[in-house]
Coordinates of C-alpha atoms in Angstrom, one line a residue:
M1 CA 16.7 18.3 -30.9
F2 CA 17.1 14.5 -31.4
K3 CA 15.5 12.7 -28.4
I4 CA 16.9 9.3 -27.3
A5 CA 15.3 7.3 -24.5
F6 CA 16.7 4.4 -22.6
A7 CA 14.2 2.0 -21.1
S8 CA 14.0 -1.7 -20.0
G9 CA 10.6 -2.8 -18.8
K10 CA 12.0 -3.5 -15.3
G11 CA 14.2 -1.9 -12.7
G12 CA 17.8 -3.0 -12.2
A13 CA 18.4 -3.9 -15.9
G14 CA 21.1 -1.3 -16.3
K15 CA 19.3 1.4 -18.3
T16 CA 20.5 4.3 -16.1
S17 CA 24.1 3.1 -16.2
V18 CA 23.9 2.8 -20.0
A19 CA 22.0 6.1 -20.4
A20 CA 24.6 8.0 -18.3
A21 CA 27.5 6.4 -20.2
F22 CA 25.9 7.5 -23.5
Y23 CA 25.2 10.9 -22.2
K24 CA 28.9 11.3 -21.3
S25 CA 29.8 10.5 -24.9
V26 CA 27.7 13.3 -26.3
A27 CA 27.6 15.6 -23.2
S28 CA 29.1 18.6 -24.9
D29 CA 26.0 18.9 -27.1
S30 CA 23.3 17.3 -25.0
I31 CA 20.9 17.6 -22.1
M32 CA 20.1 14.8 -19.7
I33 CA 16.6 14.1 -18.4
D34 CA 15.9 11.6 -15.6
C35 CA 12.3 10.7 -16.0
D36 CA 12.3 8.0 -13.3
V37 CA 10.6 10.4 -10.8
D38 CA 9.7 7.7 -8.3
A39 CA 13.4 6.9 -7.8
S40 CA 15.4 9.6 -9.5
N41 CA 19.2 8.7 -9.3
C42 CA 21.0 10.3 -12.2
F43 CA 21.8 13.4 -10.2
I44 CA 23.8 11.2 -7.7
I45 CA 26.6 10.7 -10.3
L46 CA 25.9 13.5 -12.8
E47 CA 24.9 16.7 -10.9
D48 CA 27.5 19.4 -10.4
K49 CA 25.3 22.4 -9.3
M50 CA 21.6 22.7 -8.7
I51 CA 20.1 25.8 -10.6
S52 CA 16.4 25.7 -9.8
T53 CA 13.7 23.9 -7.9
T54 CA 10.0 24.2 -8.9
P55 CA 7.1 22.7 -6.8
F56 CA 4.8 20.3 -8.7
I57 CA 1.1 20.7 -7.8
S58 CA -1.3 18.0 -8.8
G59 CA -4.7 17.2 -7.3
R60 CA -6.0 18.3 -3.9
T61 CA -5.7 17.3 -0.3
Y62 CA -8.5 17.2 2.3
A63 CA -8.6 17.8 6.0
I64 CA -11.5 17.8 8.6
R65 CA -11.9 20.8 10.9
P66 CA -12.7 19.0 14.2
E67 CA -14.4 22.2 15.7
L68 CA -17.0 22.1 12.9
C69 CA -17.5 18.4 12.5
K70 CA -20.8 17.1 13.8
L71 CA -19.7 13.4 13.8
C72 CA -22.5 12.5 11.3
G73 CA -20.3 9.9 9.6
R74 CA -21.3 10.8 6.0
C75 CA -17.7 11.4 5.0
E76 CA -16.7 8.0 6.3
A77 CA -19.6 6.3 4.6
V78 CA -18.9 7.8 1.2
C79 CA -15.1 7.3 1.2
R80 CA -14.3 4.3 -1.0
F81 CA -10.6 4.3 0.1
D82 CA -11.1 4.0 3.8
A83 CA -9.3 7.3 4.3
V84 CA -11.7 8.7 6.8
V85 CA -10.8 7.3 10.2
M86 CA -11.8 7.9 13.9
V87 CA -9.0 9.2 16.1
N88 CA -9.6 9.9 19.7
G89 CA -13.4 10.2 19.1
K90 CA -13.0 12.6 16.2
Y91 CA -13.0 12.0 12.4
A92 CA -9.8 12.7 10.5
I93 CA -8.4 12.0 7.0
N94 CA -5.5 9.7 6.5
Q95 CA -3.4 11.5 3.9
Y96 CA -1.6 8.3 2.8
S97 CA -5.0 6.6 2.0
C98 CA -6.8 9.6 0.5
E99 CA -7.0 9.7 -3.3
G100 CA -8.2 13.3 -3.4
C101 CA -11.5 12.6 -5.0
G102 CA -13.4 15.1 -2.9
A103 CA -16.5 12.9 -2.2
C104 CA -16.2 13.6 1.5
S105 CA -16.3 17.3 1.0
D106 CA -19.4 17.0 -1.3
V107 CA -21.5 15.3 1.4
C108 CA -20.3 17.4 4.3
E109 CA -23.2 19.7 5.2
P110 CA -21.5 21.8 7.9
E111 CA -18.6 22.3 5.4
A112 CA -16.1 21.0 8.0
I113 CA -13.8 19.6 5.3
L114 CA -11.2 21.9 3.8
S115 CA -9.3 21.3 0.6
S116 CA -6.0 22.6 -0.6
E117 CA -3.6 22.2 -3.6
N118 CA -1.5 19.1 -3.3
H119 CA 2.3 19.7 -3.5
C120 CA 3.3 16.2 -4.5
G121 CA 6.8 16.6 -5.8
D122 CA 9.5 18.9 -7.2
L123 CA 11.2 19.6 -10.5
Y124 CA 14.9 20.3 -10.5
G125 CA 17.2 22.0 -13.0
A126 CA 20.9 21.6 -12.6
T127 CA 24.3 21.7 -14.4
S128 CA 25.9 18.3 -14.9
I129 CA 29.5 17.5 -14.2
Y130 CA 30.1 18.0 -18.0
G131 CA 28.7 21.5 -17.9
T132 CA 25.5 20.9 -19.8
P133 CA 21.9 20.8 -18.4
L134 CA 20.6 18.0 -16.2
Y135 CA 16.8 17.8 -15.4
Y136 CA 15.2 15.5 -12.9
A137 CA 12.2 15.4 -10.5
K138 CA 11.2 13.7 -7.3
L139 CA 7.7 12.6 -6.2
K140 CA 6.9 12.7 -2.5
P141 CA 6.5 9.2 -0.9
G142 CA 3.1 7.7 -1.6
E143 CA 2.1 10.1 -4.4
D144 CA 0.6 8.8 -7.6
N145 CA 2.8 8.8 -10.7
S146 CA 0.4 9.3 -13.5
G147 CA 2.9 10.8 -16.0
K148 CA 1.9 14.4 -15.3
L149 CA 5.1 15.2 -13.5
I150 CA 7.2 13.6 -16.3
N151 CA 5.4 15.6 -18.9
E152 CA 6.1 18.8 -17.0
L153 CA 9.8 17.8 -16.5
K154 CA 10.2 17.2 -20.3
K155 CA 8.5 20.5 -21.1
N156 CA 11.0 22.3 -18.9
A157 CA 13.9 20.5 -20.3
Y158 CA 13.0 21.0 -24.0
K159 CA 13.2 24.8 -23.5
D160 CA 17.0 24.2 -23.7
N161 CA 16.6 23.5 -27.5
L162 CA 20.0 24.8 -28.4
Y163 CA 21.4 21.4 -27.8
K164 CA 21.6 18.6 -30.4
Y165 CA 20.5 15.7 -28.2
A166 CA 18.2 15.0 -25.3
V167 CA 19.1 11.8 -23.4
I168 CA 16.2 10.4 -21.5
D169 CA 16.4 7.9 -18.6
A170 CA 12.9 6.4 -18.7
P171 CA 11.1 4.8 -15.6
P172 CA 10.7 1.0 -15.3
G173 CA 7.5 -0.8 -16.3
T174 CA 5.1 -0.3 -19.1
G175 CA 2.5 2.0 -17.5
C176 CA 1.6 5.7 -17.8
P177 CA 4.9 7.0 -16.6
V178 CA 6.8 5.1 -19.3
I179 CA 4.3 6.2 -22.0
S180 CA 4.8 9.8 -20.9
A181 CA 8.6 9.5 -21.0
L182 CA 8.6 8.0 -24.5
S183 CA 6.2 10.4 -26.0
G184 CA 7.8 12.4 -28.8
I185 CA 11.1 10.6 -28.8
D186 CA 13.1 9.7 -32.0
L187 CA 15.0 6.7 -30.8
L188 CA 14.3 4.1 -28.1
V189 CA 17.2 2.0 -26.7
V190 CA 15.7 -1.1 -24.9
I191 CA 18.1 -2.6 -22.4
I192 CA 17.4 -6.3 -22.1
E193 CA 18.6 -7.9 -18.9
A194 CA 19.7 -11.5 -19.9
T195 CA 17.5 -13.1 -17.3
E196 CA 14.0 -14.7 -17.5
S197 CA 12.4 -11.7 -15.8
G198 CA 14.4 -9.2 -17.7
F199 CA 13.5 -10.8 -21.0
A200 CA 9.8 -11.1 -20.1
D201 CA 9.6 -7.4 -19.1
A202 CA 11.5 -6.2 -22.1
L203 CA 9.1 -8.2 -24.3
K204 CA 6.2 -6.3 -22.7
L205 CA 7.9 -3.0 -23.5
M206 CA 8.7 -3.9 -27.1
E207 CA 5.0 -5.0 -27.5
L208 CA 3.9 -1.6 -26.1
V209 CA 6.0 0.4 -28.7
K210 CA 5.7 -1.9 -31.7
D211 CA 3.4 0.4 -33.6
K212 CA 5.2 3.7 -32.6
K213 CA 6.8 5.9 -35.2
F214 CA 10.2 6.1 -33.4
K215 CA 13.1 3.7 -34.1
V216 CA 13.8 0.9 -31.6
I217 CA 17.2 -0.7 -31.0
T218 CA 18.3 -3.1 -28.2
V219 CA 21.2 -3.7 -25.9
I220 CA 21.7 -7.1 -24.1
N221 CA 23.1 -6.6 -20.6
K222 CA 24.4 -9.1 -18.1
A223 CA 25.3 -11.3 -21.0
G224 CA 27.5 -14.5 -21.0
E225 CA 25.8 -16.3 -18.2
N226 CA 22.8 -18.0 -19.8
Y227 CA 23.5 -18.9 -23.4
P228 CA 20.2 -20.8 -24.1
L229 CA 18.3 -17.7 -22.9
E230 CA 20.4 -15.4 -25.0
E231 CA 19.8 -17.5 -28.0
R232 CA 16.0 -17.1 -27.4
I233 CA 16.5 -13.4 -27.0
Q234 CA 18.5 -13.2 -30.3
N235 CA 15.8 -15.2 -32.1
E236 CA 13.1 -12.9 -30.9
L237 CA 14.9 -9.8 -31.8
E238 CA 15.6 -11.2 -35.3
R239 CA 11.9 -12.0 -35.6
R240 CA 11.1 -8.4 -34.8
S241 CA 13.8 -7.1 -37.1
L242 CA 15.4 -5.2 -34.2
T243 CA 19.1 -4.2 -34.2
V244 CA 21.3 -5.2 -31.3
A245 CA 23.5 -2.2 -30.7
G246 CA 25.8 -4.0 -28.3
R247 CA 26.2 -6.5 -25.5
I248 CA 27.5 -6.0 -22.0
S249 CA 28.9 -9.0 -20.2
F250 CA 27.9 -9.7 -16.6
N251 CA 30.6 -8.0 -14.6
K252 CA 30.8 -7.3 -10.9
E253 CA 32.8 -4.1 -11.8
F254 CA 29.4 -2.5 -12.2
Y255 CA 28.8 -2.7 -8.4
R256 CA 32.2 -1.2 -7.6
L257 CA 31.6 1.7 -9.9
L258 CA 28.1 2.4 -8.6
G259 CA 29.4 2.3 -5.0
E260 CA 32.0 4.9 -5.9
K261 CA 29.5 7.1 -7.8
K262 CA 31.2 6.6 -11.1
I263 CA 30.0 6.2 -14.6
I264 CA 30.6 2.8 -16.1
T265 CA 33.0 4.2 -18.7
E266 CA 35.4 5.0 -15.9
T267 CA 36.1 1.3 -15.4
E268 CA 39.6 0.0 -15.5
D269 CA 38.4 -3.4 -16.8
P270 CA 39.5 -3.5 -20.5
I271 CA 36.7 -5.8 -21.6
L272 CA 33.9 -3.8 -20.0
K273 CA 35.5 -0.6 -21.3
K274 CA 35.6 -1.9 -24.8
E275 CA 32.0 -3.1 -24.7
I276 CA 30.7 0.3 -23.5
E277 CA 32.8 2.2 -26.0
E278 CA 31.6 0.0 -28.9
L279 CA 28.0 0.4 -27.7
T280 CA 28.0 4.2 -27.5
K281 CA 29.8 4.3 -30.9
N282 CA 27.1 2.1 -32.5
I283 CA 24.3 4.2 -31.0
K284 CA 25.9 7.4 -32.3
E285 CA 26.2 5.9 -35.8
L286 CA 22.5 5.4 -35.8
L287 CA 22.0 9.1 -35.1
K288 CA 23.7 10.2 -38.3

């Protein structure tokens, strides 16, 4: 299975739109994996039928049993996250502040603090509108995205190894979730938003992966608005010997299509349609 990831270094650069468009072009022999578990959205336009839901357990949660608590305050003193609070004259643990370290439980002599497994998200398996597998996951609000959930999601998805391609929508940024999403891939497509912030964040991503074994290519999105910046982007890509697989002009048609839950290849704009078709064709050429 050839694994292709789409990433950008920042949110809103268009990586999900481009990833979904590419997936459509190879859907008959591909699986789609949405690794942006903090804000999963591929399913909104791609899901046809959900097949499975699996709880994701990571870490532990803690709660104080008020009937056993002696109000000694040791748990409050040892908590470095200010998660132990006083409520109506009794100690309680704020679950949104608690990091699950267990220090409170270690110092509680009457053993008034209970711990339990933390159900912090869910993994989903589905059939896409093209009849091939779609995998995604969702973290619960406030849960830590260390990359563990993404790793589990990919393990589940790769069991469908009868398919030729795996198309991965990576999370934004350059932290642990991105590293987990890009682990083991064969090709990375970096979507560079042609803005100062988009270029700066894409540079961070390219620096992160510069010594990796997988091939890296680029796409310039929201092009045609800032030519001096695009010249700087082009010069940097040439300096790094990186291929530009395509350019997508800034086009408000994107917003209409997103609002109608459509893939960008469904556009009626001839210019945008041609740019997307050429882009997907160029990427597929690199897979041969």
